[in-house]
């Protein structure tokens, strides 16, 4: 697998990569390959390896931003922290919500146990010191009891869309082994469709990742167009 063939955006300070599903961003404990093993091929003439600015789950495919120098990494990191980055995701739900769209405002907290490990849960009343998490969504299509949704998260909490789908809409993402009916042989069907990072006075970073084959295999087709960027 050549990640250099999956570049969506490239200039002197940024790379946006179409991350394949199954590739973790950080080195996993089991010692399997991660993004780090491919960084040398993503230098494109620079001496430094690029650095990931944010994280996508191992199963999640699509737009991943890398910074090509430390100053750019700092600016991009602040943009994510200040919610100045427009992110759009596509997901397939194991069910069909009644409405066509809306907003999920559900804080998230991390819980863990020796038996089950850790996971994120909704914390609507703040009893577990959950952090604010907001996701806008719209239903794009339905096929055989499943639905294709576009999510536009305002925040970037761990497993945010996976938990918001389950607890906010009542259905898990197809293939999710933690919050749904998936297992070690399935993939959580979540795809980072579009990423926009403003860089005044420079032109913004704009990247869109191709519609995944795994979505096509379930009978879904690429949506007609990306949703408009927030002003």
mmCIF file of C-alpha atoms in Angstrom:
data_model
loop_
_atom_site.group_PDB
_atom_site.id
_atom_site.type_symbol
_atom_site.label_atom_id
_atom_site.label_comp_id
_atom_site.label_asym_id
_atom_site.label_seq_id
_atom_site.Cartn_x
_atom_site.Cartn_y
_atom_site.Cartn_z
ATOM 1 C CA UNK A 1 0.000 0.000 0.000
ATOM 2 C CA UNK A 2 1.498 3.331 -1.102
ATOM 3 C CA UNK A 3 0.091 6.248 0.855
ATOM 4 C CA UNK A 4 1.876 8.585 -1.532
ATOM 5 C CA UNK A 5 -0.754 7.564 -4.089
ATOM 6 C CA UNK A 6 -3.576 8.678 -1.761
ATOM 7 C CA UNK A 7 -2.776 12.411 -1.498
ATOM 8 C CA UNK A 8 -5.802 14.721 -1.620
ATOM 9 C CA UNK A 9 -3.975 18.013 -0.947
ATOM 10 C CA UNK A 10 -0.301 18.981 -0.912
ATOM 11 C CA UNK A 11 1.582 22.253 -0.497
ATOM 12 C CA UNK A 12 4.549 23.579 1.446
ATOM 13 C CA UNK A 13 2.975 23.215 4.886
ATOM 14 C CA UNK A 14 0.174 20.659 4.638
ATOM 15 C CA UNK A 15 -0.742 17.224 3.348
ATOM 16 C CA UNK A 16 -4.235 15.784 3.398
ATOM 17 C CA UNK A 17 -4.175 12.032 3.069
ATOM 18 C CA UNK A 18 -7.023 9.696 2.159
ATOM 19 C CA UNK A 19 -6.320 7.357 5.066
ATOM 20 C CA UNK A 20 -7.316 3.785 4.304
ATOM 21 C CA UNK A 21 -9.580 1.911 6.708
ATOM 22 C CA UNK A 22 -7.601 -0.450 8.928
ATOM 23 C CA UNK A 23 -4.525 1.774 9.270
ATOM 24 C CA UNK A 24 -4.115 3.255 12.769
ATOM 25 C CA UNK A 25 -2.669 6.752 13.106
ATOM 26 C CA UNK A 26 -0.682 5.905 16.247
ATOM 27 C CA UNK A 27 1.437 2.748 16.656
ATOM 28 C CA UNK A 28 -0.806 0.074 18.227
ATOM 29 C CA UNK A 29 0.200 -2.067 21.175
ATOM 30 C CA UNK A 30 0.128 -5.216 19.056
ATOM 31 C CA UNK A 31 3.058 -3.920 17.013
ATOM 32 C CA UNK A 32 1.181 -3.856 13.704
ATOM 33 C CA UNK A 33 1.827 -1.220 11.053
ATOM 34 C CA UNK A 34 0.582 2.333 11.528
ATOM 35 C CA UNK A 35 0.861 5.690 9.793
ATOM 36 C CA UNK A 36 4.306 6.074 11.337
ATOM 37 C CA UNK A 37 5.640 3.286 9.110
ATOM 38 C CA UNK A 38 4.690 5.300 6.003
ATOM 39 C CA UNK A 39 5.896 8.780 6.976
ATOM 40 C CA UNK A 40 9.211 8.539 5.162
ATOM 41 C CA UNK A 41 7.365 8.110 1.858
ATOM 42 C CA UNK A 42 5.357 11.269 2.619
ATOM 43 C CA UNK A 43 8.303 13.689 2.938
ATOM 44 C CA UNK A 44 8.126 14.750 -0.744
ATOM 45 C CA UNK A 45 11.593 16.303 -0.664
ATOM 46 C CA UNK A 46 11.464 17.647 2.901
ATOM 47 C CA UNK A 47 13.945 16.466 5.539
ATOM 48 C CA UNK A 48 11.320 16.164 8.266
ATOM 49 C CA UNK A 49 8.580 13.606 8.427
ATOM 50 C CA UNK A 50 5.102 15.158 8.419
ATOM 51 C CA UNK A 51 3.128 15.060 11.679
ATOM 52 C CA UNK A 52 -0.527 14.107 12.086
ATOM 53 C CA UNK A 53 -2.555 17.066 13.353
ATOM 54 C CA UNK A 54 -5.597 15.077 14.490
ATOM 55 C CA UNK A 55 -6.674 11.453 14.806
ATOM 56 C CA UNK A 56 -9.029 9.135 12.980
ATOM 57 C CA UNK A 57 -10.023 5.755 14.391
ATOM 58 C CA UNK A 58 -8.301 2.750 12.833
ATOM 59 C CA UNK A 59 -11.486 1.803 10.926
ATOM 60 C CA UNK A 60 -12.288 5.337 9.780
ATOM 61 C CA UNK A 61 -11.191 6.182 6.241
ATOM 62 C CA UNK A 62 -10.791 9.555 4.572
ATOM 63 C CA UNK A 63 -9.315 13.008 5.153
ATOM 64 C CA UNK A 64 -6.391 13.135 7.573
ATOM 65 C CA UNK A 65 -4.378 16.364 7.915
ATOM 66 C CA UNK A 66 -0.591 16.229 8.291
ATOM 67 C CA UNK A 67 1.631 19.253 8.934
ATOM 68 C CA UNK A 68 4.984 19.490 7.144
ATOM 69 C CA UNK A 69 6.736 21.680 9.739
ATOM 70 C CA UNK A 70 6.362 22.408 13.478
ATOM 71 C CA UNK A 71 4.961 25.940 13.049
ATOM 72 C CA UNK A 72 2.228 24.713 10.728
ATOM 73 C CA UNK A 73 1.470 21.867 13.147
ATOM 74 C CA UNK A 74 0.961 24.380 15.928
ATOM 75 C CA UNK A 75 -1.352 26.587 13.843
ATOM 76 C CA UNK A 76 -3.418 23.663 12.605
ATOM 77 C CA UNK A 77 -3.681 22.188 16.110
ATOM 78 C CA UNK A 78 -5.003 25.500 17.423
ATOM 79 C CA UNK A 79 -7.519 25.634 14.571
ATOM 80 C CA UNK A 80 -8.913 22.259 15.665
ATOM 81 C CA UNK A 81 -8.983 23.311 19.314
ATOM 82 C CA UNK A 82 -10.801 26.538 18.432
ATOM 83 C CA UNK A 83 -13.368 24.682 16.260
ATOM 84 C CA UNK A 84 -12.188 26.592 13.193
ATOM 85 C CA UNK A 85 -12.028 23.477 10.998
ATOM 86 C CA UNK A 86 -14.975 22.252 8.930
ATOM 87 C CA UNK A 87 -15.267 18.475 9.010
ATOM 88 C CA UNK A 88 -17.788 16.281 7.240
ATOM 89 C CA UNK A 89 -18.225 12.555 7.666
ATOM 90 C CA UNK A 90 -20.329 9.917 5.975
ATOM 91 C CA UNK A 91 -21.636 7.001 8.000
ATOM 92 C CA UNK A 92 -23.955 4.049 7.517
ATOM 93 C CA UNK A 93 -26.352 3.426 10.394
ATOM 94 C CA UNK A 94 -27.766 0.033 11.252
ATOM 95 C CA UNK A 95 -31.281 1.469 11.125
ATOM 96 C CA UNK A 96 -33.242 4.442 9.811
ATOM 97 C CA UNK A 97 -33.917 7.577 11.917
ATOM 98 C CA UNK A 98 -37.443 8.945 11.627
ATOM 99 C CA UNK A 99 -36.450 12.531 10.894
ATOM 100 C CA UNK A 100 -34.306 13.784 8.029
ATOM 101 C CA UNK A 101 -31.771 15.663 10.104
ATOM 102 C CA UNK A 102 -31.012 17.637 13.219
ATOM 103 C CA UNK A 103 -28.429 18.363 15.900
ATOM 104 C CA UNK A 104 -27.199 16.069 18.667
ATOM 105 C CA UNK A 105 -25.959 17.972 21.728
ATOM 106 C CA UNK A 106 -24.782 15.236 24.074
ATOM 107 C CA UNK A 107 -21.702 15.554 26.318
ATOM 108 C CA UNK A 108 -19.434 12.505 26.372
ATOM 109 C CA UNK A 109 -17.531 10.863 29.216
ATOM 110 C CA UNK A 110 -15.049 8.005 29.330
ATOM 111 C CA UNK A 111 -15.771 4.957 31.481
ATOM 112 C CA UNK A 112 -13.626 1.883 32.001
ATOM 113 C CA UNK A 113 -13.625 -1.428 33.775
ATOM 114 C CA UNK A 114 -11.179 -4.303 34.078
ATOM 115 C CA UNK A 115 -13.672 -6.644 32.425
ATOM 116 C CA UNK A 116 -14.879 -4.597 29.463
ATOM 117 C CA UNK A 117 -12.068 -2.088 28.971
ATOM 118 C CA UNK A 118 -12.960 1.526 28.170
ATOM 119 C CA UNK A 119 -15.626 3.198 26.097
ATOM 120 C CA UNK A 120 -17.363 6.572 25.740
ATOM 121 C CA UNK A 121 -20.889 7.189 27.001
ATOM 122 C CA UNK A 122 -23.375 10.018 26.838
ATOM 123 C CA UNK A 123 -23.425 12.210 29.937
ATOM 124 C CA UNK A 124 -26.459 14.491 29.490
ATOM 125 C CA UNK A 125 -26.639 15.516 33.151
ATOM 126 C CA UNK A 126 -22.934 15.997 33.772
ATOM 127 C CA UNK A 127 -22.758 13.332 36.460
ATOM 128 C CA UNK A 128 -19.537 11.907 34.992
ATOM 129 C CA UNK A 129 -17.901 15.236 34.095
ATOM 130 C CA UNK A 130 -18.478 14.681 30.414
ATOM 131 C CA UNK A 131 -17.138 17.120 27.835
ATOM 132 C CA UNK A 132 -19.348 19.055 25.429
ATOM 133 C CA UNK A 133 -19.999 17.280 22.113
ATOM 134 C CA UNK A 134 -22.190 18.582 19.274
ATOM 135 C CA UNK A 135 -22.903 16.904 15.939
ATOM 136 C CA UNK A 136 -25.162 18.087 13.102
ATOM 137 C CA UNK A 137 -26.538 15.374 10.833
ATOM 138 C CA UNK A 138 -28.692 14.768 7.778
ATOM 139 C CA UNK A 139 -30.117 11.593 6.283
ATOM 140 C CA UNK A 140 -29.069 11.140 2.656
ATOM 141 C CA UNK A 141 -30.402 7.723 1.625
ATOM 142 C CA UNK A 142 -31.858 4.440 2.889
ATOM 143 C CA UNK A 143 -31.176 0.926 1.609
ATOM 144 C CA UNK A 144 -32.585 -2.290 3.086
ATOM 145 C CA UNK A 145 -33.115 -0.980 6.604
ATOM 146 C CA UNK A 146 -29.855 0.959 6.760
ATOM 147 C CA UNK A 147 -29.272 4.693 6.242
ATOM 148 C CA UNK A 148 -26.486 6.852 4.860
ATOM 149 C CA UNK A 149 -25.921 9.952 6.986
ATOM 150 C CA UNK A 150 -23.697 12.992 6.720
ATOM 151 C CA UNK A 151 -22.339 14.256 10.037
ATOM 152 C CA UNK A 152 -20.831 17.687 10.634
ATOM 153 C CA UNK A 153 -19.293 17.621 14.122
ATOM 154 C CA UNK A 154 -18.582 20.919 15.858
ATOM 155 C CA UNK A 155 -16.393 19.213 18.443
ATOM 156 C CA UNK A 156 -13.874 16.400 18.097
ATOM 157 C CA UNK A 157 -14.362 14.075 21.056
ATOM 158 C CA UNK A 158 -13.134 10.495 21.009
ATOM 159 C CA UNK A 159 -15.726 8.211 19.336
ATOM 160 C CA UNK A 160 -18.094 11.190 19.146
ATOM 161 C CA UNK A 161 -20.026 10.180 16.032
ATOM 162 C CA UNK A 162 -20.173 6.526 17.023
ATOM 163 C CA UNK A 163 -21.754 7.348 20.389
ATOM 164 C CA UNK A 164 -23.981 10.115 19.022
ATOM 165 C CA UNK A 165 -25.326 7.689 16.426
ATOM 166 C CA UNK A 166 -26.158 5.106 19.086
ATOM 167 C CA UNK A 167 -27.393 7.293 21.921
ATOM 168 C CA UNK A 168 -28.578 10.323 19.976
ATOM 169 C CA UNK A 169 -30.287 8.578 17.067
ATOM 170 C CA UNK A 170 -30.895 5.123 18.518
ATOM 171 C CA UNK A 171 -28.831 3.134 16.008
ATOM 172 C CA UNK A 172 -25.135 2.153 15.937
ATOM 173 C CA UNK A 173 -22.891 2.468 12.926
ATOM 174 C CA UNK A 174 -22.758 -0.656 10.787
ATOM 175 C CA UNK A 175 -19.832 -2.856 11.757
ATOM 176 C CA UNK A 176 -19.010 -1.082 15.017
ATOM 177 C CA UNK A 177 -17.576 -3.716 17.401
ATOM 178 C CA UNK A 178 -17.794 -1.522 20.510
ATOM 179 C CA UNK A 179 -21.116 0.306 20.215
ATOM 180 C CA UNK A 180 -22.898 -1.924 17.709
ATOM 181 C CA UNK A 181 -23.117 -5.484 16.442
ATOM 182 C CA UNK A 182 -19.722 -5.655 14.746
ATOM 183 C CA UNK A 183 -16.826 -7.920 15.606
ATOM 184 C CA UNK A 184 -13.119 -8.250 14.890
ATOM 185 C CA UNK A 185 -13.878 -9.219 11.289
ATOM 186 C CA UNK A 186 -15.977 -6.130 10.485
ATOM 187 C CA UNK A 187 -15.207 -2.500 9.794
ATOM 188 C CA UNK A 188 -17.026 0.453 11.357
ATOM 189 C CA UNK A 189 -18.514 2.269 8.356
ATOM 190 C CA UNK A 190 -17.380 5.838 9.011
ATOM 191 C CA UNK A 191 -15.626 7.998 6.414
ATOM 192 C CA UNK A 192 -14.058 11.464 6.750
ATOM 193 C CA UNK A 193 -15.546 12.897 3.573
ATOM 194 C CA UNK A 194 -14.370 16.519 3.575
ATOM 195 C CA UNK A 195 -11.958 18.790 5.428
ATOM 196 C CA UNK A 196 -11.613 22.582 5.198
ATOM 197 C CA UNK A 197 -8.987 24.543 7.150
ATOM 198 C CA UNK A 198 -8.861 28.323 6.784
ATOM 199 C CA UNK A 199 -5.367 29.846 6.569
ATOM 200 C CA UNK A 200 -5.762 33.595 6.141
ATOM 201 C CA UNK A 201 -4.145 35.194 4.215
ATOM 202 C CA UNK A 202 -3.267 31.961 2.410
ATOM 203 C CA UNK A 203 -5.926 30.041 0.486
ATOM 204 C CA UNK A 204 -7.749 27.458 2.635
ATOM 205 C CA UNK A 205 -6.931 23.781 2.673
ATOM 206 C CA UNK A 206 -9.838 22.006 0.985
ATOM 207 C CA UNK A 207 -9.858 18.235 0.526
ATOM 208 C CA UNK A 208 -12.517 15.663 -0.348
ATOM 209 C CA UNK A 209 -11.995 11.903 -0.129
ATOM 210 C CA UNK A 210 -13.555 9.463 -2.633
ATOM 211 C CA UNK A 211 -16.704 7.560 -1.694
ATOM 212 C CA UNK A 212 -15.650 4.239 -0.097
ATOM 213 C CA UNK A 213 -16.099 0.909 -1.868
ATOM 214 C CA UNK A 214 -17.399 -0.568 1.394
ATOM 215 C CA UNK A 215 -20.380 1.807 1.208
ATOM 216 C CA UNK A 216 -21.019 0.915 -2.434
ATOM 217 C CA UNK A 217 -21.008 -2.775 -1.495
ATOM 218 C CA UNK A 218 -24.086 -2.154 0.683
ATOM 219 C CA UNK A 219 -25.973 -0.533 -2.186
ATOM 220 C CA UNK A 220 -25.301 3.134 -1.481
ATOM 221 C CA UNK A 221 -24.176 5.644 -4.106
ATOM 222 C CA UNK A 222 -22.106 8.773 -3.723
ATOM 223 C CA UNK A 223 -24.175 11.777 -2.566
ATOM 224 C CA UNK A 224 -24.850 14.445 -5.179
ATOM 225 C CA UNK A 225 -22.671 17.051 -3.463
ATOM 226 C CA UNK A 226 -20.970 18.065 -0.263
ATOM 227 C CA UNK A 227 -22.917 20.127 2.237
ATOM 228 C CA UNK A 228 -22.001 23.834 2.345
ATOM 229 C CA UNK A 229 -19.198 24.935 4.621
ATOM 230 C CA UNK A 230 -20.222 26.810 7.761
ATOM 231 C CA UNK A 231 -19.649 30.536 7.433
#
